mmCIF file of N, CA and C in Angstrom:
data_model
loop_
_atom_site.group_PDB
_atom_site.id
_atom_site.type_symbol
_atom_site.label_atom_id
_atom_site.label_comp_id
_atom_site.label_asym_id
_atom_site.label_seq_id
_atom_site.Cartn_x
_atom_site.Cartn_y
_atom_site.Cartn_z
ATOM 1 N N UNK A 16 -30.169 44.884 -70.182
ATOM 2 C CA UNK A 16 -28.958 44.756 -69.403
ATOM 3 C C UNK A 16 -29.328 44.240 -68.018
ATOM 4 N N UNK A 17 -28.678 43.210 -67.601
ATOM 5 C CA UNK A 17 -28.977 42.622 -66.297
ATOM 6 C C UNK A 17 -28.308 43.438 -65.210
ATOM 7 N N UNK A 18 -29.062 43.700 -64.203
ATOM 8 C CA UNK A 18 -28.473 44.435 -63.079
ATOM 9 C C UNK A 18 -27.723 43.452 -62.204
ATOM 10 N N UNK A 19 -26.536 43.828 -61.881
ATOM 11 C CA UNK A 19 -25.682 42.967 -61.072
ATOM 12 C C UNK A 19 -25.689 43.499 -59.648
ATOM 13 N N UNK A 20 -26.533 42.926 -58.829
ATOM 14 C CA UNK A 20 -26.571 43.382 -57.447
ATOM 15 C C UNK A 20 -26.218 42.229 -56.517
ATOM 16 N N UNK A 21 -25.490 42.599 -55.513
ATOM 17 C CA UNK A 21 -24.992 41.635 -54.531
ATOM 18 C C UNK A 21 -26.090 41.351 -53.524
ATOM 19 N N UNK A 22 -26.421 40.089 -53.361
ATOM 20 C CA UNK A 22 -27.438 39.725 -52.378
ATOM 21 C C UNK A 22 -26.742 39.247 -51.116
ATOM 22 N N UNK A 23 -26.879 40.023 -50.086
ATOM 23 C CA UNK A 23 -26.295 39.664 -48.804
ATOM 24 C C UNK A 23 -27.199 38.657 -48.107
ATOM 25 N N UNK A 24 -26.600 37.744 -47.358
ATOM 26 C CA UNK A 24 -27.451 36.882 -46.541
ATOM 27 C C UNK A 24 -28.101 37.721 -45.452
ATOM 28 N N UNK A 25 -29.194 37.252 -44.954
ATOM 29 C CA UNK A 25 -29.859 37.996 -43.894
ATOM 30 C C UNK A 25 -28.912 38.042 -42.706
ATOM 31 N N UNK A 26 -28.267 39.173 -42.541
ATOM 32 C CA UNK A 26 -27.187 39.258 -41.569
ATOM 33 C C UNK A 26 -27.657 39.006 -40.144
ATOM 34 N N UNK A 27 -28.864 39.392 -39.821
ATOM 35 C CA UNK A 27 -29.339 39.168 -38.458
ATOM 36 C C UNK A 27 -29.644 37.699 -38.202
ATOM 37 N N UNK A 28 -30.005 36.957 -39.230
ATOM 38 C CA UNK A 28 -30.300 35.540 -39.056
ATOM 39 C C UNK A 28 -29.071 34.669 -39.295
ATOM 40 N N UNK A 29 -28.227 35.032 -40.220
ATOM 41 C CA UNK A 29 -27.083 34.195 -40.581
ATOM 42 C C UNK A 29 -25.922 34.353 -39.607
ATOM 43 N N UNK A 30 -25.811 35.506 -38.976
ATOM 44 C CA UNK A 30 -24.673 35.752 -38.096
ATOM 45 C C UNK A 30 -24.611 34.783 -36.918
ATOM 46 N N UNK A 31 -25.688 34.545 -36.180
ATOM 47 C CA UNK A 31 -25.582 33.580 -35.076
ATOM 48 C C UNK A 31 -25.192 32.180 -35.553
ATOM 49 N N UNK A 32 -25.706 31.762 -36.684
ATOM 50 C CA UNK A 32 -25.358 30.435 -37.207
ATOM 51 C C UNK A 32 -23.893 30.398 -37.598
ATOM 52 N N UNK A 33 -23.402 31.468 -38.193
ATOM 53 C CA UNK A 33 -22.004 31.516 -38.621
ATOM 54 C C UNK A 33 -21.058 31.591 -37.435
ATOM 55 N N UNK A 34 -21.550 31.972 -36.280
ATOM 56 C CA UNK A 34 -20.723 32.009 -35.075
ATOM 57 C C UNK A 34 -20.886 30.720 -34.276
ATOM 58 N N UNK A 35 -22.100 30.255 -34.132
ATOM 59 C CA UNK A 35 -22.387 29.113 -33.263
ATOM 60 C C UNK A 35 -21.814 27.817 -33.822
ATOM 61 N N UNK A 36 -21.928 27.578 -35.098
ATOM 62 C CA UNK A 36 -21.456 26.311 -35.677
ATOM 63 C C UNK A 36 -19.945 26.133 -35.516
ATOM 64 N N UNK A 37 -19.108 27.108 -35.857
ATOM 65 C CA UNK A 37 -17.667 26.907 -35.631
ATOM 66 C C UNK A 37 -17.304 26.742 -34.157
ATOM 67 N N UNK A 38 -17.967 27.491 -33.290
ATOM 68 C CA UNK A 38 -17.682 27.362 -31.860
ATOM 69 C C UNK A 38 -18.082 25.975 -31.367
ATOM 70 N N UNK A 39 -19.248 25.506 -31.769
ATOM 71 C CA UNK A 39 -19.711 24.183 -31.349
ATOM 72 C C UNK A 39 -18.782 23.089 -31.877
ATOM 73 N N UNK A 40 -18.370 23.189 -33.128
ATOM 74 C CA UNK A 40 -17.454 22.192 -33.687
ATOM 75 C C UNK A 40 -16.109 22.211 -32.971
ATOM 76 N N UNK A 41 -15.626 23.396 -32.629
ATOM 77 C CA UNK A 41 -14.363 23.506 -31.907
ATOM 78 C C UNK A 41 -14.458 22.845 -30.545
ATOM 79 N N UNK A 42 -15.539 23.108 -29.828
ATOM 80 C CA UNK A 42 -15.714 22.495 -28.512
ATOM 81 C C UNK A 42 -15.838 20.979 -28.612
ATOM 82 N N UNK A 43 -16.585 20.506 -29.586
ATOM 83 C CA UNK A 43 -16.751 19.060 -29.754
ATOM 84 C C UNK A 43 -15.411 18.396 -30.066
ATOM 85 N N UNK A 44 -14.635 18.988 -30.965
ATOM 86 C CA UNK A 44 -13.329 18.414 -31.298
ATOM 87 C C UNK A 44 -12.382 18.443 -30.106
ATOM 88 N N UNK A 45 -12.425 19.516 -29.329
ATOM 89 C CA UNK A 45 -11.579 19.628 -28.145
ATOM 90 C C UNK A 45 -11.931 18.550 -27.125
ATOM 91 N N UNK A 46 -13.210 18.372 -26.860
ATOM 92 C CA UNK A 46 -13.653 17.368 -25.890
ATOM 93 C C UNK A 46 -13.329 15.956 -26.380
ATOM 94 N N UNK A 47 -13.560 15.697 -27.665
ATOM 95 C CA UNK A 47 -13.231 14.378 -28.210
ATOM 96 C C UNK A 47 -11.737 14.097 -28.129
ATOM 97 N N UNK A 48 -10.922 15.111 -28.374
ATOM 98 C CA UNK A 48 -9.475 14.941 -28.283
ATOM 99 C C UNK A 48 -9.071 14.562 -26.871
ATOM 100 N N UNK A 49 -9.665 15.230 -25.889
ATOM 101 C CA UNK A 49 -9.326 14.921 -24.499
ATOM 102 C C UNK A 49 -9.716 13.489 -24.159
ATOM 103 N N UNK A 50 -10.946 13.101 -24.482
ATOM 104 C CA UNK A 50 -11.431 11.795 -24.053
ATOM 105 C C UNK A 50 -10.908 10.638 -24.895
ATOM 106 N N UNK A 51 -10.604 10.867 -26.158
ATOM 107 C CA UNK A 51 -10.182 9.763 -27.017
ATOM 108 C C UNK A 51 -8.672 9.648 -27.183
ATOM 109 N N UNK A 52 -7.932 10.720 -26.927
ATOM 110 C CA UNK A 52 -6.484 10.662 -27.105
ATOM 111 C C UNK A 52 -5.713 10.879 -25.812
ATOM 112 N N UNK A 53 -5.996 11.958 -25.118
ATOM 113 C CA UNK A 53 -5.170 12.342 -23.976
ATOM 114 C C UNK A 53 -5.418 11.445 -22.770
ATOM 115 N N UNK A 54 -6.667 11.238 -22.386
ATOM 116 C CA UNK A 54 -6.953 10.419 -21.203
ATOM 117 C C UNK A 54 -6.497 8.967 -21.349
ATOM 118 N N UNK A 55 -6.744 8.306 -22.471
ATOM 119 C CA UNK A 55 -6.222 6.933 -22.593
ATOM 120 C C UNK A 55 -4.695 6.867 -22.533
ATOM 121 N N UNK A 56 -4.027 7.860 -23.106
ATOM 122 C CA UNK A 56 -2.572 7.865 -23.065
ATOM 123 C C UNK A 56 -2.075 8.082 -21.637
ATOM 124 N N UNK A 57 -2.717 8.990 -20.905
ATOM 125 C CA UNK A 57 -2.338 9.211 -19.509
ATOM 126 C C UNK A 57 -2.581 7.957 -18.676
ATOM 127 N N UNK A 58 -3.691 7.279 -18.930
ATOM 128 C CA UNK A 58 -3.990 6.046 -18.199
ATOM 129 C C UNK A 58 -2.922 4.992 -18.471
ATOM 130 N N UNK A 59 -2.503 4.897 -19.715
ATOM 131 C CA UNK A 59 -1.472 3.928 -20.072
ATOM 132 C C UNK A 59 -0.162 4.241 -19.355
ATOM 133 N N UNK A 60 0.232 5.508 -19.334
ATOM 134 C CA UNK A 60 1.463 5.896 -18.646
ATOM 135 C C UNK A 60 1.368 5.607 -17.152
ATOM 136 N N UNK A 61 0.218 5.893 -16.558
ATOM 137 C CA UNK A 61 0.052 5.664 -15.125
ATOM 138 C C UNK A 61 0.074 4.171 -14.800
ATOM 139 N N UNK A 62 -0.557 3.367 -15.637
ATOM 140 C CA UNK A 62 -0.561 1.924 -15.398
ATOM 141 C C UNK A 62 0.843 1.338 -15.573
ATOM 142 N N UNK A 63 1.594 1.841 -16.555
ATOM 143 C CA UNK A 63 2.975 1.378 -16.727
ATOM 144 C C UNK A 63 3.810 1.724 -15.502
ATOM 145 N N UNK A 64 3.635 2.921 -14.979
ATOM 146 C CA UNK A 64 4.359 3.320 -13.770
ATOM 147 C C UNK A 64 3.967 2.474 -12.578
ATOM 148 N N UNK A 65 2.698 2.157 -12.472
ATOM 149 C CA UNK A 65 2.229 1.324 -11.366
ATOM 150 C C UNK A 65 2.797 -0.089 -11.479
ATOM 151 N N UNK A 66 2.872 -0.617 -12.697
ATOM 152 C CA UNK A 66 3.458 -1.948 -12.898
ATOM 153 C C UNK A 66 4.936 -1.962 -12.509
ATOM 154 N N UNK A 67 5.631 -0.888 -12.842
ATOM 155 C CA UNK A 67 7.057 -0.808 -12.504
ATOM 156 C C UNK A 67 7.256 -0.772 -10.993
ATOM 157 N N UNK A 68 6.408 -0.037 -10.282
ATOM 158 C CA UNK A 68 6.582 0.049 -8.827
ATOM 159 C C UNK A 68 6.214 -1.261 -8.145
ATOM 160 N N UNK A 69 5.282 -2.020 -8.695
ATOM 161 C CA UNK A 69 4.920 -3.288 -8.058
ATOM 162 C C UNK A 69 5.945 -4.381 -8.356
ATOM 163 N N UNK A 70 6.709 -4.244 -9.417
ATOM 164 C CA UNK A 70 7.748 -5.232 -9.735
ATOM 165 C C UNK A 70 8.936 -5.102 -8.793
ATOM 166 N N UNK A 71 9.242 -3.889 -8.393
ATOM 167 C CA UNK A 71 10.455 -3.672 -7.584
ATOM 168 C C UNK A 71 10.148 -3.549 -6.142
#
């Protein structure tokens, strides 16, 4: 009869990796969102406003 025992990952070694990777990915995605989506859109809005003020 095969013994069915649960093998836990080495909790002291796996825990930092299981915490650090999601946090690092979250920070990277947040920073990329700011630099690739929000800042270019803000620049576009500001330039459009500047063009409008120079026309009038």
